[in-house]
XYZ file of C-alpha atoms in Angstrom:
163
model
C 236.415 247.588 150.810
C 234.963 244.973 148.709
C 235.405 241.018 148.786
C 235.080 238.711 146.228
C 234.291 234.639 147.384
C 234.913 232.064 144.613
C 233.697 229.043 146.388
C 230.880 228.951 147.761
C 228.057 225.870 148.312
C 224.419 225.881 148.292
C 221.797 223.253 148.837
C 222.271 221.818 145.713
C 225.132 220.331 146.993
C 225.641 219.710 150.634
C 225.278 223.615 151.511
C 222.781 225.282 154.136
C 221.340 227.766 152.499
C 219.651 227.514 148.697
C 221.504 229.505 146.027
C 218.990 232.337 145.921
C 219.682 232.825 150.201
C 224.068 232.255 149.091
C 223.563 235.227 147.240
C 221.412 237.044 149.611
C 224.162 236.379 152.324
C 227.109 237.250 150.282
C 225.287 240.688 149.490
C 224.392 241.277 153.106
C 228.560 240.145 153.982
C 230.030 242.728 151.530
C 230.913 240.121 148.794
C 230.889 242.215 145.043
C 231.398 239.106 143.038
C 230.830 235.532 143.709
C 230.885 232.148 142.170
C 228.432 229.508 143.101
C 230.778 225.984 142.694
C 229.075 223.556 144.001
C 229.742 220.135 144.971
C 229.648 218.137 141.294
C 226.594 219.753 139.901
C 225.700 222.953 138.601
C 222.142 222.932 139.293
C 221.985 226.138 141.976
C 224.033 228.180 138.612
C 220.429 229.452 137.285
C 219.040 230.483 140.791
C 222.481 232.090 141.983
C 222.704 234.162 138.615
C 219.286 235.817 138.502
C 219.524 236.600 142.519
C 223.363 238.107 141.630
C 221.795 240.148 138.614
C 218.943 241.125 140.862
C 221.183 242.285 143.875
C 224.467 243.666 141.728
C 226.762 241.155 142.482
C 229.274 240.105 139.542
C 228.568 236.196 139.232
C 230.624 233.379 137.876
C 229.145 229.914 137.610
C 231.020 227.255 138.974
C 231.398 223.801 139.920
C 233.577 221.814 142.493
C 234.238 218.143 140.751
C 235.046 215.663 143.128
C 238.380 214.155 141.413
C 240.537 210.850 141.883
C 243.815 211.241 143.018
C 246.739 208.966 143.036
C 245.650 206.237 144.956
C 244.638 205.933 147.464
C 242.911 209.955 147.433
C 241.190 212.618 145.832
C 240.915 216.138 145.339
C 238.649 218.816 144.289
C 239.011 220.204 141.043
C 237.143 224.406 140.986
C 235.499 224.926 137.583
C 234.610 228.558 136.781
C 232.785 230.213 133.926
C 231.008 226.874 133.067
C 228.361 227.017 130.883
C 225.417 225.726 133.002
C 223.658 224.247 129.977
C 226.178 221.883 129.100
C 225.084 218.701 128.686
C 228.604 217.232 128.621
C 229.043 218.804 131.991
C 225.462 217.863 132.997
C 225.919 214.416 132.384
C 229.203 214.191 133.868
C 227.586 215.675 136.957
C 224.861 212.578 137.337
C 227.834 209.827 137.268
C 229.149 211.843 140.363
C 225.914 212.360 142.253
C 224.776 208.306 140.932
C 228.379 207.537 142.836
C 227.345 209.608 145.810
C 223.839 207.877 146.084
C 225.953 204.366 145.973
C 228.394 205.091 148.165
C 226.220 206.856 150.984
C 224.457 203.802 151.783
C 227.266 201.942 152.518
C 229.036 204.756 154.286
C 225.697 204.021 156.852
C 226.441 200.663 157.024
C 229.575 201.048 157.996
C 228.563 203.653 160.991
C 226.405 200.771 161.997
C 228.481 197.778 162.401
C 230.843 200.428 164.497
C 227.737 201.088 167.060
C 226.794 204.830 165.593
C 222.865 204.921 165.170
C 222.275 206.808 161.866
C 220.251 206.327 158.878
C 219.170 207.179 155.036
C 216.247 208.720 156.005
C 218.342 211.169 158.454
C 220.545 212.044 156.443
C 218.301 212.748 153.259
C 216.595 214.536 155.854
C 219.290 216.373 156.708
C 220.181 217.354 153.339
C 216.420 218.431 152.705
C 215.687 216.463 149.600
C 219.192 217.789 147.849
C 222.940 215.711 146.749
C 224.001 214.368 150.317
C 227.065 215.307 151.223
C 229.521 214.061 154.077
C 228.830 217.089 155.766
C 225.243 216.524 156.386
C 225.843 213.062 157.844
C 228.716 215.194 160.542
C 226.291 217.335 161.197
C 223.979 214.149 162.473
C 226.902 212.836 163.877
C 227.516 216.104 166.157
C 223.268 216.280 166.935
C 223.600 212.743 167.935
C 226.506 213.510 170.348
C 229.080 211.018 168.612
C 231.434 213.177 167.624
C 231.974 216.943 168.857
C 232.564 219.133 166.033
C 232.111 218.683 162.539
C 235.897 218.658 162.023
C 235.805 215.494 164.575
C 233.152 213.603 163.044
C 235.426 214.028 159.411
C 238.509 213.154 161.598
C 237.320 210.048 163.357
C 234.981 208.773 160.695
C 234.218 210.622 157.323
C 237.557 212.059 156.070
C 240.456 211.088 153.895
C 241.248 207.174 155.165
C 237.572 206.794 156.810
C 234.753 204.901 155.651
């Protein structure tokens, strides 16, 4: 039996593991063919790709585009067989992460003024140097012993209707 996993993340979004190890992984799991969609960028395409060629794994690039949705809510819109030198879809892909990188700060603030210790430099931390996702900043949460699950710390502070 063979599987096939269309969304996965790497550390070029708010994944654990850098495209090269995704790959690695999915071989080691079983997975024949994978796609690499990661949150609003396509930088971990390249990486993912070679490793897939080197390990015989059918690839498909990918992206996951964070999306407005009626108001008030979004969505995620999967992207597959992008072409990762695009530099409509490059560009597009900074005016998410810029959003990101002015949002974040003020998601801290928030977690502040409600008595929850965290900061920037955790979370970039956190997200080793990469696009810092929601998910890094639960993970804190959960360290920290605010929350107890990553599913908690999205329910009581980071998900749909939180900060």
């Amino acid at each position: 039996m063979s599987y096939v996993d269309l969304h996965c993340h790497s550390t070029a979004s708010d994944g654990s593991l850098s495209p090269r190890e995704v790959v690695k992984l999915a071989k080691a799991s079983g997975v024949s063919a994978m796609a690499l969609t990661d949150h609003d960028t396509i930088a971990g395409n390249r990486e993912a790709a070679e490793a897939a060629a080197e390990l015989g794994i059918d690839f498909i690039t990918g992206i996951e585009i964070s999306c407005e949705w009626r108001s008030p809510g979004n969505m995620h819109l999967l992207g597959y067989g992008v072409d990762p030198d695009s530099e409509v879809l490059a560009d597009l892909s900074r005016q998410l992460i810029e959003g990101r990188n002015n949002r974040n700060p003020r998601i801290v603030q928030k977690l502040n003024e409600l008595g929850v210790a965290v900061t920037m430099e955790e979370w970039e931390q956190e997200a080793g140097g990469n696009v810092l996702g929601r998910p890094h900043l639960a993970a804190i949460l959960v360290r920290k012993g605010y929350v107890s699950s990553i599913k908690h710390a999205f329910d009581k502070y980071l998900g749909q209707g939180g900060l």
